[in-house]
Amino acid sequence: WFEIPLDARILAATLLVSLLTGVIFGVVPALFASRSDVNSTLKSQSRGATTGRGHNLMRHGLIVGEVALALILLGGAAIMNRGFDRMLTRSPGWDTHRILMGFMSLPEDRFDQGEKRTAFFRRLEDKLTALPGVESVALTNSLPLFNYQSGSAVFTEAPAAGAEGNNPTATGALITPGYFATLGIPVLQGSNFPADIKADSPQQILVNEALARRFWPGESAVGKRLGVQENNQSVWREVIGVVGHVEMAANVSDPATNLQYYRPLVQEPWSGFTVAVRSTNPAALTDTVRRAVAELDPDLAIDQVGTVGQFISRTQHNLVVVGHMLTGFAALGLVLSAVGLYGVISHLVAQRTGEFGIRLALGATPRDILSDVLLRGIRLTAIGLFLGLLGAWGLGRFLASFMPRLAASDPLAVAGTGALLFIVALVACWIPARRATKVDPLVALRAE
């Protein structure tokens, strides 16, 4: 679990930054005030207000910076959250909702031969298949959660000396015949491994559609021979079927390869393996499966029993927490941006009260005043949005560099965030602009 404890050092650093920020943004206006020209100030009749060009540029820069930074924060949060949503709702090519999984390890002293392991595999499958509510059972050395554990170079012709590294790499899994039915992976061509396959049966293999297209484009892969590099030896197997492609459901990075193959577990019986049980209500079978394993062999136990959905939720919990935190900080940035825009524009409007009074006295309409203030705010907001879009695009590229499946390029998310921020900025500009239209010319001129 992802823990976020209170840290005295972080709190002290935050307090120091806050104090420095207050000092800096207090000193800068004071410096502008100390450098003001007394004659110009008296001529402008603004009662000592520092309305020089540099002062206005600083305020305008604050508006632009607030909008740009808020958009970068909001855009990054939107990219991440949409990435989380895509990952949690996407179809990985296999059923992650109806599978109960668990891990088992056979002791080497008791199961020191492949025949003993294979015999236990069959007894375990028969025992679990007979349980009420169980639709099918499969054993494998690896489920498609992070990566298949097996990975080897594959080829269709014997590699030349020294050219082994030029062959593509495929990842694979050792499975029992019930694997595809249990995980809901379709067999697109050919057939599955026979139910009575044995260790000395002919070497056979199933490949996914990406591997079939890679080596046999435009023709059937069934009946072809595929070479697999194993322990520095080329092992040739007959392709008996093509199955659908599956994605690693809990992996947030792109796979090293999309080429996948499947071999019979009985021909390479590992002592450690994963049990997969398919049911309409897999969570309800947790204790039942545990008891069934204990009844089969009291000295063995199945570990980490739970649904695939629960496993994925646990592994992605930290990322979800980070996404929520990023959203919270982005929302805070939106609020600060709106408050900052309102404050700066309100101050600019207050400084121009005399100007608005004169313009109204000379025949300007409240609509003219409203348009003037709004357009100035919108221009500054547009500049900030443009810079923020560039920053959000750069942040998206940075996040995608190490989390490509979560932070892929998402122009819609950034554009939607920009539109939201524009509406917020428009409201922040409209309130002081509306107040400016209610200036009484007599009161304004009398104040001057």
Tab-separated table of C-alpha atoms in Angstrom:
chain	number	residue	atom	x	y	z
A	1	TRP	CA	0.000	0.000	0.000
A	2	PHE	CA	1.121	3.495	-0.823
A	3	GLU	CA	1.714	5.442	2.389
A	4	ILE	CA	1.880	9.238	2.589
A	5	PRO	CA	3.069	10.001	6.137
A	6	LEU	CA	3.491	13.487	7.536
A	7	ASP	CA	7.118	14.533	7.244
A	8	ALA	CA	8.488	17.320	9.448
A	9	ARG	CA	11.178	18.171	6.874
A	10	ILE	CA	8.608	18.583	4.099
A	11	LEU	CA	6.373	20.700	6.349
A	12	ALA	CA	9.340	22.890	7.319
A	13	ALA	CA	10.357	23.302	3.673
A	14	THR	CA	6.780	24.189	2.737
A	15	LEU	CA	6.609	26.762	5.526
A	16	LEU	CA	9.904	28.278	4.405
A	17	VAL	CA	8.747	28.507	0.787
A	18	SER	CA	5.490	30.128	1.914
A	19	LEU	CA	7.365	32.735	3.958
A	20	LEU	CA	9.767	33.452	1.111
A	21	THR	CA	6.864	33.804	-1.293
A	22	GLY	CA	5.184	36.322	0.993
A	23	VAL	CA	8.396	38.298	1.372
A	24	ILE	CA	9.194	38.293	-2.347
A	25	PHE	CA	5.717	39.322	-3.441
A	26	GLY	CA	5.678	41.957	-0.736
A	27	VAL	CA	9.057	43.409	-1.639
A	28	VAL	CA	8.441	43.684	-5.389
A	29	PRO	CA	5.455	46.079	-5.117
A	30	ALA	CA	7.374	48.067	-2.505
A	31	LEU	CA	10.277	48.454	-4.922
A	32	PHE	CA	7.918	49.710	-7.618
A	33	ALA	CA	6.412	52.184	-5.171
A	34	SER	CA	9.832	53.451	-4.030
A	35	ARG	CA	10.884	54.124	-7.630
A	36	SER	CA	7.759	56.011	-8.668
A	37	ASP	CA	8.062	59.529	-10.079
A	38	VAL	CA	6.322	61.982	-7.745
A	39	ASN	CA	5.567	64.463	-10.537
A	40	SER	CA	4.046	61.783	-12.762
A	41	THR	CA	2.016	60.450	-9.873
A	42	LEU	CA	0.584	63.866	-9.005
A	43	LYS	CA	-0.195	64.577	-12.652
A	44	SER	CA	-2.027	61.271	-13.012
A	45	GLN	CA	-4.184	62.172	-9.960
A	46	SER	CA	-4.104	58.585	-8.836
A	47	ARG	CA	-3.280	59.305	-5.171
A	48	GLY	CA	0.104	57.689	-5.234
A	49	ALA	CA	-0.891	54.575	-7.169
A	50	THR	CA	1.987	53.083	-9.090
A	51	THR	CA	0.492	52.515	-12.478
A	52	GLY	CA	3.703	52.549	-14.489
A	53	ARG	CA	4.288	50.303	-17.438
A	54	GLY	CA	6.543	47.950	-15.505
A	55	HIS	CA	3.941	47.545	-12.785
A	56	ASN	CA	1.230	46.723	-15.304
A	57	LEU	CA	3.509	44.275	-17.094
A	58	MET	CA	4.107	42.474	-13.811
A	59	ARG	CA	0.368	42.196	-13.166
A	60	HIS	CA	-0.288	41.023	-16.685
A	61	GLY	CA	2.512	38.509	-16.312
A	62	LEU	CA	0.888	37.204	-13.131
A	63	ILE	CA	-2.376	36.643	-14.976
A	64	VAL	CA	-0.658	34.842	-17.844
A	65	GLY	CA	1.456	32.753	-15.466
A	66	GLU	CA	-1.508	31.749	-13.296
A	67	VAL	CA	-3.487	30.570	-16.299
A	68	ALA	CA	-0.526	28.706	-17.828
A	69	LEU	CA	0.460	26.895	-14.627
A	70	ALA	CA	-3.135	25.988	-13.823
A	71	LEU	CA	-3.587	24.509	-17.300
A	72	ILE	CA	-0.377	22.472	-16.993
A	73	LEU	CA	-1.538	21.017	-13.672
A	74	LEU	CA	-5.088	20.373	-14.854
A	75	GLY	CA	-3.923	18.985	-18.198
A	76	GLY	CA	-1.524	16.542	-16.533
A	77	ALA	CA	-4.246	15.409	-14.118
A	78	ALA	CA	-6.732	14.959	-16.967
A	79	ILE	CA	-4.223	12.910	-18.999
A	80	MET	CA	-3.484	10.639	-16.041
A	81	ASN	CA	-7.103	10.163	-14.989
A	82	ARG	CA	-8.268	9.414	-18.524
A	83	GLY	CA	-5.373	6.982	-18.778
A	84	PHE	CA	-6.503	5.278	-15.554
A	85	ASP	CA	-10.041	5.080	-16.885
A	86	ARG	CA	-8.889	3.581	-20.187
A	87	MET	CA	-6.747	1.018	-18.433
A	88	LEU	CA	-9.385	-0.007	-15.891
A	89	THR	CA	-12.192	-0.280	-18.438
A	90	ARG	CA	-10.320	-1.636	-21.471
A	91	SER	CA	-10.667	-5.204	-22.655
A	92	PRO	CA	-7.273	-6.963	-22.367
A	93	GLY	CA	-8.397	-9.831	-24.589
A	94	TRP	CA	-9.161	-12.182	-21.692
A	95	ASP	CA	-11.740	-12.343	-18.917
A	96	THR	CA	-10.415	-10.570	-15.813
A	97	HIS	CA	-13.766	-10.583	-13.992
A	98	ARG	CA	-14.567	-14.276	-13.563
A	99	ILE	CA	-11.199	-15.755	-12.618
A	100	LEU	CA	-10.037	-16.861	-9.176
A	101	MET	CA	-6.277	-17.267	-8.999
A	102	GLY	CA	-3.741	-18.635	-6.544
A	103	PHE	CA	-0.109	-19.726	-6.437
A	104	MET	CA	1.285	-23.135	-5.520
A	105	SER	CA	4.764	-24.578	-5.149
A	106	LEU	CA	5.544	-28.272	-5.052
A	107	PRO	CA	8.404	-29.318	-2.739
A	108	GLU	CA	11.371	-30.582	-4.693
A	109	ASP	CA	12.015	-33.527	-2.367
A	110	ARG	CA	8.544	-35.014	-2.935
A	111	PHE	CA	8.011	-33.974	-6.541
A	112	ASP	CA	11.490	-34.439	-7.941
A	113	GLN	CA	10.329	-35.927	-11.244
A	114	GLY	CA	8.182	-34.557	-14.014
A	115	GLU	CA	5.864	-37.561	-13.892
A	116	LYS	CA	5.001	-36.879	-10.253
A	117	ARG	CA	4.257	-33.223	-10.968
A	118	THR	CA	2.138	-34.075	-13.990
A	119	ALA	CA	0.152	-36.610	-11.984
A	120	PHE	CA	-0.505	-33.992	-9.305
A	121	PHE	CA	-1.570	-31.457	-11.945
A	122	ARG	CA	-4.258	-33.823	-13.233
A	123	ARG	CA	-5.500	-34.704	-9.753
A	124	LEU	CA	-5.687	-31.013	-8.823
A	125	GLU	CA	-7.598	-30.083	-11.982
A	126	ASP	CA	-10.070	-32.925	-11.475
A	127	LYS	CA	-10.580	-31.978	-7.820
A	128	LEU	CA	-11.221	-28.304	-8.525
A	129	THR	CA	-13.368	-28.928	-11.614
A	130	ALA	CA	-15.726	-31.048	-9.498
A	131	LEU	CA	-16.424	-28.167	-7.090
A	132	PRO	CA	-19.922	-26.605	-7.292
A	133	GLY	CA	-19.939	-23.365	-9.269
A	134	VAL	CA	-16.663	-24.059	-11.088
A	135	GLU	CA	-16.878	-23.844	-14.880
A	136	SER	CA	-13.297	-24.722	-15.811
A	137	VAL	CA	-9.804	-24.925	-14.336
A	138	ALA	CA	-6.344	-24.321	-15.770
A	139	LEU	CA	-2.775	-24.452	-14.527
A	140	THR	CA	0.004	-22.298	-15.916
A	141	ASN	CA	3.405	-20.944	-15.085
A	142	SER	CA	2.218	-17.395	-15.802
A	143	LEU	CA	-1.030	-15.476	-16.186
A	144	PRO	CA	-1.106	-12.408	-18.464
A	145	LEU	CA	-0.843	-9.891	-15.616
A	146	PHE	CA	2.612	-8.299	-15.916
A	147	ASN	CA	4.559	-10.397	-18.419
A	148	TYR	CA	4.699	-14.021	-19.443
A	149	GLN	CA	7.644	-15.581	-17.647
A	150	SER	CA	8.981	-17.470	-20.655
A	151	GLY	CA	10.675	-15.541	-23.429
A	152	SER	CA	12.711	-16.867	-26.345
A	153	ALA	CA	13.810	-16.080	-29.863
A	154	VAL	CA	11.494	-17.576	-32.498
A	155	PHE	CA	12.149	-18.314	-36.167
A	156	THR	CA	10.875	-20.316	-39.123
A	157	GLU	CA	14.252	-21.230	-40.583
A	158	ALA	CA	17.378	-22.422	-38.843
A	159	PRO	CA	19.328	-19.286	-37.815
A	160	ALA	CA	22.726	-18.809	-39.357
A	161	ALA	CA	25.789	-18.918	-37.149
A	162	GLY	CA	26.056	-15.679	-35.200
A	163	ALA	CA	22.680	-14.434	-36.454
A	164	GLU	CA	20.566	-15.665	-33.539
A	165	GLY	CA	20.172	-12.134	-32.210
A	166	ASN	CA	18.403	-11.036	-35.397
A	167	ASN	CA	15.367	-13.217	-34.695
A	168	PRO	CA	12.374	-11.630	-32.982
A	169	THR	CA	11.651	-12.468	-29.366
A	170	ALA	CA	8.301	-13.844	-28.262
A	171	THR	CA	6.967	-14.372	-24.758
A	172	GLY	CA	5.140	-17.534	-23.866
A	173	ALA	CA	3.388	-19.521	-21.179
A	174	LEU	CA	3.243	-23.154	-20.188
A	175	ILE	CA	-0.404	-24.161	-19.902
A	176	THR	CA	-2.832	-27.020	-19.458
A	177	PRO	CA	-5.485	-27.557	-22.176
A	178	GLY	CA	-8.171	-25.731	-20.163
A	179	TYR	CA	-6.251	-22.452	-20.211
A	180	PHE	CA	-8.040	-20.773	-23.122
A	181	ALA	CA	-11.544	-21.753	-21.988
A	182	THR	CA	-10.798	-20.623	-18.430
A	183	LEU	CA	-9.393	-17.242	-19.407
A	184	GLY	CA	-11.853	-16.704	-22.255
A	185	ILE	CA	-9.178	-16.460	-24.968
A	186	PRO	CA	-10.622	-17.409	-28.356
A	187	VAL	CA	-9.009	-20.083	-30.528
A	188	LEU	CA	-9.190	-18.418	-33.963
A	189	GLN	CA	-7.715	-21.171	-36.124
A	190	GLY	CA	-6.844	-24.800	-35.680
A	191	SER	CA	-7.330	-26.563	-32.365
A	192	ASN	CA	-6.302	-26.563	-28.731
A	193	PHE	CA	-3.920	-29.042	-27.127
A	194	PRO	CA	-5.615	-32.437	-26.697
A	195	ALA	CA	-6.894	-33.152	-23.201
A	196	ASP	CA	-4.793	-36.327	-22.942
A	197	ILE	CA	-1.514	-34.745	-24.063
A	198	LYS	CA	1.542	-36.384	-22.493
A	199	ALA	CA	5.140	-35.491	-21.868
A	200	ASP	CA	6.269	-37.671	-24.775
A	201	SER	CA	3.596	-36.408	-27.190
A	202	PRO	CA	4.743	-34.686	-30.393
A	203	GLN	CA	6.088	-31.172	-29.862
A	204	GLN	CA	3.201	-28.782	-30.552
A	205	ILE	CA	2.649	-25.060	-30.009
A	206	LEU	CA	-0.096	-22.442	-30.285
A	207	VAL	CA	0.682	-18.873	-31.326
A	208	ASN	CA	-1.200	-15.624	-31.144
A	209	GLU	CA	-2.430	-13.807	-34.221
A	210	ALA	CA	0.407	-11.239	-34.084
A	211	LEU	CA	3.033	-13.983	-34.325
A	212	ALA	CA	1.094	-15.729	-37.093
A	213	ARG	CA	0.952	-12.499	-39.128
A	214	ARG	CA	4.636	-11.867	-38.468
A	215	PHE	CA	5.821	-15.131	-40.001
A	216	TRP	CA	2.971	-16.209	-42.278
A	217	PRO	CA	1.188	-13.099	-43.563
A	218	GLY	CA	-1.818	-13.826	-45.733
A	219	GLU	CA	-1.798	-17.565	-45.055
A	220	SER	CA	-2.751	-19.988	-42.317
A	221	ALA	CA	-0.150	-20.714	-39.659
A	222	VAL	CA	-1.713	-24.076	-38.776
A	223	GLY	CA	0.562	-26.926	-39.783
A	224	LYS	CA	3.666	-24.729	-40.064
A	225	ARG	CA	6.831	-25.338	-38.055
A	226	LEU	CA	8.115	-22.771	-35.568
A	227	GLY	CA	11.557	-22.824	-34.022
A	228	VAL	CA	12.094	-21.697	-30.432
A	229	GLN	CA	15.511	-21.025	-28.940
A	230	GLU	CA	15.669	-22.917	-25.631
A	231	ASN	CA	18.839	-23.403	-23.598
A	232	ASN	CA	20.990	-22.500	-26.603
A	233	GLN	CA	19.210	-25.110	-28.708
A	234	SER	CA	16.679	-24.802	-31.509
A	235	VAL	CA	13.526	-26.736	-30.713
A	236	TRP	CA	11.044	-27.153	-33.560
A	237	ARG	CA	7.336	-27.439	-32.909
A	238	GLU	CA	4.257	-27.771	-35.077
A	239	VAL	CA	1.756	-24.915	-34.907
A	240	ILE	CA	-1.651	-26.493	-34.265
A	241	GLY	CA	-3.673	-23.342	-33.584
A	242	VAL	CA	-3.839	-19.547	-33.546
A	243	VAL	CA	-5.368	-17.749	-30.557
A	244	GLY	CA	-6.331	-14.165	-29.815
A	245	HIS	CA	-3.826	-11.613	-28.554
A	246	VAL	CA	-3.900	-10.797	-24.840
A	247	GLU	CA	-2.553	-7.746	-23.048
A	248	MET	CA	-0.892	-7.736	-19.655
A	249	ALA	CA	-3.759	-6.524	-17.472
A	250	ALA	CA	-1.691	-5.122	-14.585
A	251	ASN	CA	1.257	-3.711	-16.532
A	252	VAL	CA	1.381	0.056	-17.065
A	253	SER	CA	4.237	-0.087	-19.593
A	254	ASP	CA	4.201	-1.290	-23.167
A	255	PRO	CA	5.238	-4.926	-23.653
A	256	ALA	CA	8.635	-5.638	-25.135
A	257	THR	CA	6.922	-7.697	-27.837
A	258	ASN	CA	3.403	-8.542	-29.008
A	259	LEU	CA	4.454	-12.012	-30.182
A	260	GLN	CA	3.109	-14.761	-27.903
A	261	TYR	CA	3.128	-18.556	-27.900
A	262	TYR	CA	1.820	-21.343	-25.659
A	263	ARG	CA	3.312	-24.752	-24.867
A	264	PRO	CA	1.956	-27.712	-22.852
A	265	LEU	CA	2.795	-27.606	-19.155
A	266	VAL	CA	3.130	-31.403	-19.032
A	267	GLN	CA	6.156	-31.214	-21.351
A	268	GLU	CA	7.969	-28.836	-19.000
A	269	PRO	CA	6.325	-29.244	-15.581
A	270	TRP	CA	7.451	-26.436	-13.304
A	271	SER	CA	7.305	-26.937	-9.552
A	272	GLY	CA	5.826	-23.462	-9.087
A	273	PHE	CA	2.612	-22.662	-10.936
A	274	THR	CA	-0.572	-20.603	-10.912
A	275	VAL	CA	-4.060	-22.022	-10.527
A	276	ALA	CA	-6.894	-20.322	-12.448
A	277	VAL	CA	-10.531	-21.168	-11.689
A	278	ARG	CA	-13.384	-19.786	-13.768
A	279	SER	CA	-16.760	-19.109	-12.102
A	280	THR	CA	-19.644	-16.678	-12.232
A	281	ASN	CA	-18.837	-15.716	-8.629
A	282	PRO	CA	-15.111	-16.375	-8.187
A	283	ALA	CA	-14.741	-14.517	-4.879
A	284	ALA	CA	-17.189	-16.923	-3.207
A	285	LEU	CA	-14.917	-19.883	-4.038
A	286	THR	CA	-11.869	-18.660	-2.100
A	287	ASP	CA	-12.336	-20.818	1.007
A	288	THR	CA	-13.718	-23.724	-1.033
A	289	VAL	CA	-10.599	-23.874	-3.189
A	290	ARG	CA	-8.347	-23.693	-0.137
A	291	ARG	CA	-10.163	-26.621	1.484
A	292	ALA	CA	-10.088	-28.638	-1.731
A	293	VAL	CA	-6.295	-28.286	-1.972
A	294	ALA	CA	-5.913	-29.252	1.681
A	295	GLU	CA	-8.096	-32.322	1.146
A	296	LEU	CA	-6.046	-33.302	-1.887
A	297	ASP	CA	-2.735	-33.022	-0.026
A	298	PRO	CA	-2.642	-31.783	3.608
A	299	ASP	CA	1.031	-30.851	3.263
A	300	LEU	CA	0.374	-28.396	0.422
A	301	ALA	CA	-1.375	-25.034	0.399
A	302	ILE	CA	-2.499	-22.573	-2.206
A	303	ASP	CA	-1.210	-19.066	-1.543
A	304	GLN	CA	-2.471	-15.536	-2.345
A	305	VAL	CA	-5.909	-16.743	-3.378
A	306	GLY	CA	-8.095	-14.000	-4.809
A	307	THR	CA	-9.820	-12.816	-7.931
A	308	VAL	CA	-7.852	-11.382	-10.828
A	309	GLY	CA	-9.787	-8.148	-10.389
A	310	GLN	CA	-8.659	-7.871	-6.776
A	311	PHE	CA	-5.057	-8.544	-7.774
A	312	ILE	CA	-5.153	-5.840	-10.454
A	313	SER	CA	-6.739	-3.358	-8.017
A	314	ARG	CA	-4.007	-3.994	-5.445
A	315	THR	CA	-1.187	-3.603	-7.933
A	316	GLN	CA	-2.646	-0.398	-9.375
A	317	HIS	CA	-3.654	1.109	-6.045
A	318	ASN	CA	-0.556	3.280	-5.758
A	319	LEU	CA	-1.091	4.748	-9.206
A	320	VAL	CA	-4.736	5.481	-8.452
A	321	VAL	CA	-3.718	7.290	-5.248
A	322	VAL	CA	-1.177	9.348	-7.168
A	323	GLY	CA	-3.833	10.170	-9.768
A	324	HIS	CA	-6.264	11.341	-7.091
A	325	MET	CA	-3.563	13.446	-5.455
A	326	LEU	CA	-2.691	15.008	-8.794
A	327	THR	CA	-6.372	15.780	-9.364
A	328	GLY	CA	-6.640	17.387	-5.941
A	329	PHE	CA	-3.605	19.588	-6.506
A	330	ALA	CA	-4.862	20.501	-9.965
A	331	ALA	CA	-8.265	21.483	-8.560
A	332	LEU	CA	-6.473	23.609	-5.964
A	333	GLY	CA	-4.487	25.192	-8.780
A	334	LEU	CA	-7.739	25.962	-10.581
A	335	VAL	CA	-9.152	27.675	-7.485
A	336	LEU	CA	-5.957	29.656	-6.919
A	337	SER	CA	-5.913	30.673	-10.563
A	338	ALA	CA	-9.510	31.875	-10.424
A	339	VAL	CA	-8.896	33.808	-7.204
A	340	GLY	CA	-5.683	35.289	-8.575
A	341	LEU	CA	-7.326	36.379	-11.813
A	342	TYR	CA	-10.202	37.932	-9.941
A	343	GLY	CA	-7.874	39.747	-7.542
A	344	VAL	CA	-5.533	41.169	-10.159
A	345	ILE	CA	-8.283	42.224	-12.559
A	346	SER	CA	-10.312	43.734	-9.698
A	347	HIS	CA	-7.288	45.804	-8.714
A	348	LEU	CA	-6.756	46.949	-12.297
A	349	VAL	CA	-10.431	47.914	-12.527
A	350	ALA	CA	-10.210	49.827	-9.237
A	351	GLN	CA	-7.225	51.794	-10.565
A	352	ARG	CA	-9.209	52.743	-13.662
A	353	THR	CA	-12.265	53.922	-11.773
A	354	GLY	CA	-11.561	57.558	-12.638
A	355	GLU	CA	-11.033	56.670	-16.299
A	356	PHE	CA	-14.333	54.776	-16.408
A	357	GLY	CA	-16.107	57.713	-14.767
A	358	ILE	CA	-14.770	60.133	-17.372
A	359	ARG	CA	-15.672	57.792	-20.240
A	360	LEU	CA	-19.186	57.330	-18.913
A	361	ALA	CA	-19.551	61.099	-18.462
A	362	LEU	CA	-18.488	61.621	-22.063
A	363	GLY	CA	-21.122	59.249	-23.389
A	364	ALA	CA	-19.633	55.746	-23.183
A	365	THR	CA	-22.149	53.047	-22.403
A	366	PRO	CA	-21.802	50.408	-19.656
A	367	ARG	CA	-21.546	47.855	-22.435
A	368	ASP	CA	-18.417	49.591	-23.751
A	369	ILE	CA	-16.814	49.466	-20.308
A	370	LEU	CA	-17.765	45.780	-19.894
A	371	SER	CA	-16.306	44.889	-23.281
A	372	ASP	CA	-13.092	46.790	-22.587
A	373	VAL	CA	-12.404	44.980	-19.298
A	374	LEU	CA	-13.494	41.583	-20.593
A	375	LEU	CA	-11.423	41.784	-23.770
A	376	ARG	CA	-8.305	42.714	-21.842
A	377	GLY	CA	-8.813	39.788	-19.483
A	378	ILE	CA	-9.585	37.421	-22.357
A	379	ARG	CA	-6.443	38.449	-24.256
A	380	LEU	CA	-4.245	37.756	-21.252
A	381	THR	CA	-6.084	34.487	-20.597
A	382	ALA	CA	-5.598	33.420	-24.217
A	383	ILE	CA	-1.845	33.992	-23.947
A	384	GLY	CA	-1.756	31.968	-20.743
A	385	LEU	CA	-3.795	29.186	-22.341
A	386	PHE	CA	-1.434	29.011	-25.303
A	387	LEU	CA	1.613	28.721	-23.050
A	388	GLY	CA	-0.253	26.263	-20.825
A	389	LEU	CA	-1.136	24.064	-23.791
A	390	LEU	CA	2.528	23.856	-24.719
A	391	GLY	CA	3.426	23.026	-21.128
A	392	ALA	CA	0.653	20.402	-20.828
A	393	TRP	CA	1.794	18.799	-24.084
A	394	GLY	CA	5.365	18.640	-22.774
A	395	LEU	CA	4.175	17.191	-19.451
A	396	GLY	CA	2.152	14.566	-21.317
A	397	ARG	CA	5.196	13.570	-23.354
A	398	PHE	CA	7.272	13.313	-20.166
A	399	LEU	CA	4.697	11.123	-18.414
A	400	ALA	CA	4.279	8.962	-21.520
A	401	SER	CA	8.034	8.306	-21.615
A	402	PHE	CA	7.805	6.012	-18.579
A	403	MET	CA	4.057	5.281	-18.379
A	404	PRO	CA	3.008	4.963	-22.036
A	405	ARG	CA	-0.181	2.998	-21.337
A	406	LEU	CA	-1.375	5.535	-18.757
A	407	ALA	CA	-0.243	8.844	-20.169
A	408	ALA	CA	-0.569	8.495	-23.912
A	409	SER	CA	-1.074	11.607	-26.010
A	410	ASP	CA	-4.566	12.870	-25.241
A	411	PRO	CA	-5.415	16.121	-27.074
A	412	LEU	CA	-9.068	15.796	-26.049
A	413	ALA	CA	-8.185	15.838	-22.340
A	414	VAL	CA	-5.928	18.878	-22.720
A	415	ALA	CA	-8.448	20.715	-24.922
A	416	GLY	CA	-11.274	19.993	-22.496
A	417	THR	CA	-9.156	21.221	-19.609
A	418	GLY	CA	-8.306	24.375	-21.533
A	419	ALA	CA	-11.993	25.028	-22.204
A	420	LEU	CA	-12.819	24.556	-18.505
A	421	LEU	CA	-10.080	26.939	-17.453
A	422	PHE	CA	-11.207	29.498	-20.032
A	423	ILE	CA	-14.731	29.446	-18.601
A	424	VAL	CA	-13.386	29.881	-15.070
A	425	ALA	CA	-11.155	32.737	-16.210
A	426	LEU	CA	-14.051	34.355	-18.067
A	427	VAL	CA	-16.152	34.342	-14.904
A	428	ALA	CA	-13.213	35.732	-12.899
A	429	CYS	CA	-12.925	38.573	-15.440
A	430	TRP	CA	-16.664	39.174	-15.777
A	431	ILE	CA	-17.336	39.891	-12.080
A	432	PRO	CA	-14.997	42.935	-11.787
A	433	ALA	CA	-15.945	43.995	-15.325
A	434	ARG	CA	-19.604	43.972	-14.313
A	435	ARG	CA	-18.765	46.052	-11.263
A	436	ALA	CA	-16.943	48.576	-13.452
A	437	THR	CA	-20.135	49.245	-15.426
A	438	LYS	CA	-21.852	50.418	-12.246
A	439	VAL	CA	-19.406	53.255	-11.619
A	440	ASP	CA	-21.191	56.537	-10.914
A	441	PRO	CA	-19.403	59.265	-12.985
A	442	LEU	CA	-20.046	61.933	-10.346
A	443	VAL	CA	-18.673	59.817	-7.531
A	444	ALA	CA	-15.648	58.816	-9.579
A	445	LEU	CA	-14.825	62.401	-10.625
A	446	ARG	CA	-15.395	63.711	-7.103
A	447	ALA	CA	-12.936	61.132	-5.784
A	448	GLU	CA	-10.347	62.334	-8.266
